[in-house]
Amino acid sequence: MAELRCRKTVVREGECEGEEQKQSESAPQIENSIKVDKDSLMEMCSKNTNGAGGAFCCNQEEQKDEKEEKEKNIKEVADGQNPCPVKRARNACRSLLFQRLVKLFFGCLAAVTCGMMYAVYLSTYHERKFWFSSRQELEREITFQGGSGVYYYYYKHMLTAPSFERGIYELMRDNRTISGQTINTVEHLSLYPELVTSLLYRITGCQDMIEPVYFYIGVVFGLQAVYITALFVSSWMLSGTWVAGMLAVAWYIINRPDTTKVDYAIPQRDNWVLPYFSCQVAALTGFLSDNINSATEMFCYLLMSASTLTFILVWEHSHYVLFIQGLALFFLDSFDLVQSRKMADIHKVYLSSLFLAYVIQFQNTALLSSPLLSLLISSVLARYFQQNMKNGPLVARVMKIFLHFYLSFTTGITFSYMVKRLMPVGDSDFILKFLEVKFGLNTTTDFVINQLLCQECFQTPSQDFFLRLTQASILPFYLLVLLICLMSILETIYRRLSGEPMKTNIILEDGRIGERPEVIYHVFHTMLFGALAMVFEGIKYLWTPYVCMFTAFGVCSPELWMTVFRWLKLKSIHPVVLALVLSTAVPTIIGFSLWREYFPHVIAELSELQEFHDPDTVELMTWIKTHAPMAAVFAGSPQLLGLVKLCSGLAVTSLPLYSDINLQKRSEDTYQVYAMRSAEDVYKILSLHKTSYVIIEESLCNEYHKGCRIKDLLDIANGHVCIKHHSLYSNHTLFTHFDNIGNINIGYMQYMILLSCKLHFFLTLVVALCPQQVVYDKGEIYSFSKHGRFCHEIKLNYSPYTNYFSRVFWNRSYHIYKVNSVISFQY
């Protein structure tokens, strides 16, 4: 800070009061001696009083006429009555510091309270929905739907192990999960959350106070509280008011079906990883801000480093998410919208996290071939070759940026290709083929790809999704806020390319919301994830929470309103006053309308007693636990096998892991019980996987609705249906088969199939009458299978099915057949 002098005397702390002012100086000299550098004073206040938001400092002091202030100071100094300016500045800064601390305290209290109340809400809703406390252990485990219960099984395994070290050793050499294979379960399933949770349960001594299942779901609900708190803090830091955080939390809870899956699949990976990603985004938001002090910046840097590493460790798909985030930051750096020093620090966080995760995850080669690492390497090399990219006139800088994009893209592709050549990654070609089929560039009969495309998370979002966002008033305000911020960012980019330096101290009167690096990052962040969410519905669980946070920031930010008023050149009303009024009134109106419309519905969810009743599945699992030998191996659908593994601990042929291509291939083999295959073919396939029992589900065998049915996918892969080119394949509205005609007698159906294969004109007629058939690459037409559908034929109990299989259990939903080890031919 510039020196502050009282009549040519250097002011030292504690020596200002009582100092005599002499009258021998002339008036101009007095004026120069007492003049205070306001910019330096504001800088001193900023360094001493900066809090969580860091967006407001001394620029909110009273505005006085400068000429009158000078004259008053001259007179007071001449009379010896003026106190030291430093004391006045120190008192003002102390007052601002006190106000900042009060605001910080209540904001943090509100954030933590919102998180804790949401966790309590989830716990209460879960109890009401499943009657969890009144059920037996087996019924509780069945409530873990969607194949996610297999993660809880390994948590139980760690608790039943003699020691924590012994439990880890058994998981790293597991030969009791997948039949005929010894795998590192920790590596395959990323079981680090279960390992940490079981360790906490052991060392905290909770064995006598709380059941293991309640401790597990309590940790998950606690992470959701962290998730909510991080969203609150992010919106608070962007807008400067914690009212935005409360509005973001309200929107998140109202749109819970589109923001989280914790309601019905507690152990699922998404519920573990998204809180860490939310903390990482909040820390990155604070780190990118220009109005923070060094201590806050270091805290954000450390939090960002820890959350990034944890995020990569817990989820095998995390590097794809971080690639999208890194792409947004790459755009910031390319257009000179963020400090180069901070971008270098962020690169260090990414690289160190990838390296540590590579070591901890048993040399995971997927991280070396990840697009995130390729982006980091390419951007660094391109910047090295373009050290003067940010210099020169407008046209030259635009050309340099395009060259920078080209160098980064080509270098990244080359690096990824070299890594995959040196260390082949098995699923790289599969992912490329999957994307080609998804975007209509190719077609395939591959069962695994078609099944993945039929999963809800890989389909385009429905109109109901956008309707729900519109009814909750999020989508209209989001588009408005995004448009304003994007226009301001384009204006900022033009200034940068024109050579205007970056302005770090932005005040409310400037009306430049697009010059704040943290705001620019969130605009790119939400646009990139939004584009993916328009293609893959599963991405909505990443995008929608940040839509809630970003929209709440926009409607509560005075800077955004001031940006609009600056464009409109508003003069009739003071724009600053109007911006402050609107940033308070608009969220108040929105909050009141949400409270009135949705609060009764939220309370009704807690008061309504629901019931989860699945007696057939309970009966099935009870039979398996009591009658199946310990060495038995079960085959069936992956979702059901995950439940079998959870409830019984027996070996299975596959697991519901869509990221493992080998397991997907094994699942295709066990799904053949729903195809038109002979008894001998199915027996050979099951015997190859050392299967002891096979479970046939009525829901899969007798699916009547059109669409992605398992038996249709199998018929296409096996070449057992008539196929012709149809444009609907690109939208995956698939598969009509003769089974859609109705429940026709099986023998009659076989007769018609054989007849159609012999008579060419009848086959041509059948193909012409099939309005929605699936495409094959060459548009070929296949003949129908001479065998009936296995799951139907085996129920008739005639040879040759009884030679290979023996039914040992059945109810309305499931049939269990024992795979005979010794074949007895019966006629």
mmCIF file of C-alpha atoms in Angstrom, residues 443-565:
data_model
loop_
_atom_site.group_PDB
_atom_site.id
_atom_site.type_symbol
_atom_site.label_atom_id
_atom_site.label_comp_id
_atom_site.label_asym_id
_atom_site.label_seq_id
_atom_site.Cartn_x
_atom_site.Cartn_y
_atom_site.Cartn_z
ATOM 1 C CA THR A 443 -25.083 -50.849 -38.090
ATOM 2 C CA THR A 444 -24.364 -54.135 -36.366
ATOM 3 C CA THR A 445 -25.910 -57.381 -35.196
ATOM 4 C CA ASP A 446 -23.579 -57.611 -32.186
ATOM 5 C CA PHE A 447 -25.619 -58.520 -29.104
ATOM 6 C CA VAL A 448 -23.470 -56.612 -26.612
ATOM 7 C CA ILE A 449 -23.590 -53.333 -28.540
ATOM 8 C CA ASN A 450 -27.330 -53.584 -29.196
ATOM 9 C CA GLN A 451 -28.006 -54.406 -25.560
ATOM 10 C CA LEU A 452 -26.009 -51.394 -24.381
ATOM 11 C CA LEU A 453 -27.861 -49.162 -26.824
ATOM 12 C CA CYS A 454 -31.119 -50.479 -25.390
ATOM 13 C CA GLN A 455 -30.109 -49.435 -21.864
ATOM 14 C CA GLU A 456 -31.976 -46.375 -20.677
ATOM 15 C CA CYS A 457 -28.806 -44.476 -19.830
ATOM 16 C CA PHE A 458 -27.552 -44.675 -23.441
ATOM 17 C CA GLN A 459 -30.767 -43.515 -25.080
ATOM 18 C CA THR A 460 -31.783 -39.939 -25.836
ATOM 19 C CA PRO A 461 -33.773 -38.217 -23.080
ATOM 20 C CA SER A 462 -37.539 -38.246 -23.355
ATOM 21 C CA GLN A 463 -39.794 -35.218 -23.603
ATOM 22 C CA ASP A 464 -40.936 -35.827 -20.026
ATOM 23 C CA PHE A 465 -37.471 -34.873 -18.815
ATOM 24 C CA PHE A 466 -37.664 -31.405 -20.364
ATOM 25 C CA LEU A 467 -41.285 -31.061 -19.292
ATOM 26 C CA ARG A 468 -40.350 -31.680 -15.657
ATOM 27 C CA LEU A 469 -37.562 -29.088 -15.824
ATOM 28 C CA THR A 470 -39.948 -26.574 -17.373
ATOM 29 C CA GLN A 471 -42.663 -27.151 -14.789
ATOM 30 C CA ALA A 472 -40.145 -26.526 -12.021
ATOM 31 C CA SER A 473 -39.221 -23.231 -13.779
ATOM 32 C CA ILE A 474 -35.571 -24.292 -14.150
ATOM 33 C CA LEU A 475 -35.301 -24.631 -17.913
ATOM 34 C CA PRO A 476 -36.633 -21.145 -18.882
ATOM 35 C CA PHE A 477 -34.426 -19.336 -16.368
ATOM 36 C CA TYR A 478 -31.456 -21.542 -17.248
ATOM 37 C CA LEU A 479 -31.663 -20.665 -20.927
ATOM 38 C CA LEU A 480 -31.986 -16.970 -20.078
ATOM 39 C CA VAL A 481 -29.006 -16.980 -17.716
ATOM 40 C CA LEU A 482 -26.926 -19.037 -20.145
ATOM 41 C CA LEU A 483 -27.694 -16.664 -23.027
ATOM 42 C CA ILE A 484 -26.713 -13.562 -21.042
ATOM 43 C CA CYS A 485 -23.492 -15.104 -19.756
ATOM 44 C CA LEU A 486 -22.580 -16.441 -23.188
ATOM 45 C CA MET A 487 -23.053 -13.057 -24.850
ATOM 46 C CA SER A 488 -20.941 -11.404 -22.169
ATOM 47 C CA ILE A 489 -18.247 -14.062 -22.635
ATOM 48 C CA LEU A 490 -18.169 -13.469 -26.386
ATOM 49 C CA GLU A 491 -17.746 -9.780 -25.668
ATOM 50 C CA THR A 492 -14.857 -10.578 -23.324
ATOM 51 C CA ILE A 493 -13.218 -12.870 -25.875
ATOM 52 C CA TYR A 494 -13.340 -10.068 -28.441
ATOM 53 C CA ARG A 495 -11.628 -7.717 -25.973
ATOM 54 C CA ARG A 496 -8.894 -10.269 -25.303
ATOM 55 C CA LEU A 497 -8.276 -10.866 -28.990
ATOM 56 C CA SER A 498 -8.162 -7.111 -29.527
ATOM 57 C CA GLY A 499 -5.325 -6.802 -27.027
ATOM 58 C CA GLU A 500 -7.193 -5.452 -23.996
ATOM 59 C CA PRO A 501 -5.568 -6.770 -20.797
ATOM 60 C CA MET A 502 -7.417 -8.903 -18.296
ATOM 61 C CA LYS A 503 -9.235 -6.968 -15.572
ATOM 62 C CA THR A 504 -8.949 -8.655 -12.193
ATOM 63 C CA ASN A 505 -10.783 -6.192 -9.933
ATOM 64 C CA ILE A 506 -14.299 -6.231 -11.392
ATOM 65 C CA ILE A 507 -16.860 -4.179 -9.497
ATOM 66 C CA LEU A 508 -20.638 -4.265 -9.713
ATOM 67 C CA GLU A 509 -20.860 -1.065 -11.746
ATOM 68 C CA ASP A 510 -18.798 -2.584 -14.564
ATOM 69 C CA GLY A 511 -21.543 -5.038 -15.528
ATOM 70 C CA ARG A 512 -19.106 -7.609 -16.926
ATOM 71 C CA ILE A 513 -20.273 -10.986 -15.719
ATOM 72 C CA GLY A 514 -18.439 -12.633 -18.619
ATOM 73 C CA GLU A 515 -15.003 -11.553 -17.408
ATOM 74 C CA ARG A 516 -15.022 -13.722 -14.282
ATOM 75 C CA PRO A 517 -13.042 -16.924 -14.993
ATOM 76 C CA GLU A 518 -15.174 -19.062 -12.675
ATOM 77 C CA VAL A 519 -18.354 -17.980 -14.460
ATOM 78 C CA ILE A 520 -16.826 -18.660 -17.879
ATOM 79 C CA TYR A 521 -15.781 -22.126 -16.733
ATOM 80 C CA HIS A 522 -19.294 -22.986 -15.582
ATOM 81 C CA VAL A 523 -20.781 -21.765 -18.860
ATOM 82 C CA PHE A 524 -18.476 -24.063 -20.853
ATOM 83 C CA HIS A 525 -18.999 -26.818 -18.274
ATOM 84 C CA THR A 526 -22.785 -26.787 -18.509
ATOM 85 C CA MET A 527 -22.799 -26.433 -22.299
ATOM 86 C CA LEU A 528 -20.519 -29.432 -22.873
ATOM 87 C CA PHE A 529 -22.331 -31.689 -20.418
ATOM 88 C CA GLY A 530 -25.648 -30.432 -21.755
ATOM 89 C CA ALA A 531 -24.691 -31.449 -25.279
ATOM 90 C CA LEU A 532 -23.878 -34.954 -24.026
ATOM 91 C CA ALA A 533 -27.106 -35.091 -22.011
ATOM 92 C CA MET A 534 -29.054 -34.480 -25.210
ATOM 93 C CA VAL A 535 -27.555 -37.700 -26.600
ATOM 94 C CA PHE A 536 -27.192 -39.956 -23.534
ATOM 95 C CA GLU A 537 -29.881 -39.820 -20.874
ATOM 96 C CA GLY A 538 -27.513 -41.105 -18.196
ATOM 97 C CA ILE A 539 -25.502 -37.871 -18.410
ATOM 98 C CA LYS A 540 -28.483 -35.990 -16.989
ATOM 99 C CA TYR A 541 -27.384 -37.059 -13.499
ATOM 100 C CA LEU A 542 -24.197 -35.076 -14.098
ATOM 101 C CA TRP A 543 -25.807 -32.150 -15.914
ATOM 102 C CA THR A 544 -29.075 -31.454 -14.070
ATOM 103 C CA PRO A 545 -27.543 -30.723 -10.625
ATOM 104 C CA TYR A 546 -25.297 -28.086 -12.179
ATOM 105 C CA VAL A 547 -28.222 -26.669 -14.116
ATOM 106 C CA CYS A 548 -29.907 -26.105 -10.740
ATOM 107 C CA MET A 549 -26.769 -24.520 -9.306
ATOM 108 C CA PHE A 550 -25.994 -22.372 -12.360
ATOM 109 C CA THR A 551 -29.567 -21.118 -12.726
ATOM 110 C CA ALA A 552 -29.776 -20.213 -9.048
ATOM 111 C CA PHE A 553 -26.543 -18.246 -9.362
ATOM 112 C CA GLY A 554 -27.874 -16.324 -12.364
ATOM 113 C CA VAL A 555 -31.179 -15.161 -10.918
ATOM 114 C CA CYS A 556 -29.517 -14.164 -7.621
ATOM 115 C CA SER A 557 -26.474 -12.389 -9.081
ATOM 116 C CA PRO A 558 -26.591 -8.557 -9.169
ATOM 117 C CA GLU A 559 -23.704 -8.631 -11.655
ATOM 118 C CA LEU A 560 -25.793 -10.528 -14.199
ATOM 119 C CA TRP A 561 -28.642 -8.035 -13.951
ATOM 120 C CA MET A 562 -26.146 -5.166 -14.105
ATOM 121 C CA THR A 563 -24.707 -6.652 -17.310
ATOM 122 C CA VAL A 564 -28.143 -6.541 -18.915
ATOM 123 C CA PHE A 565 -28.744 -2.955 -17.747
#
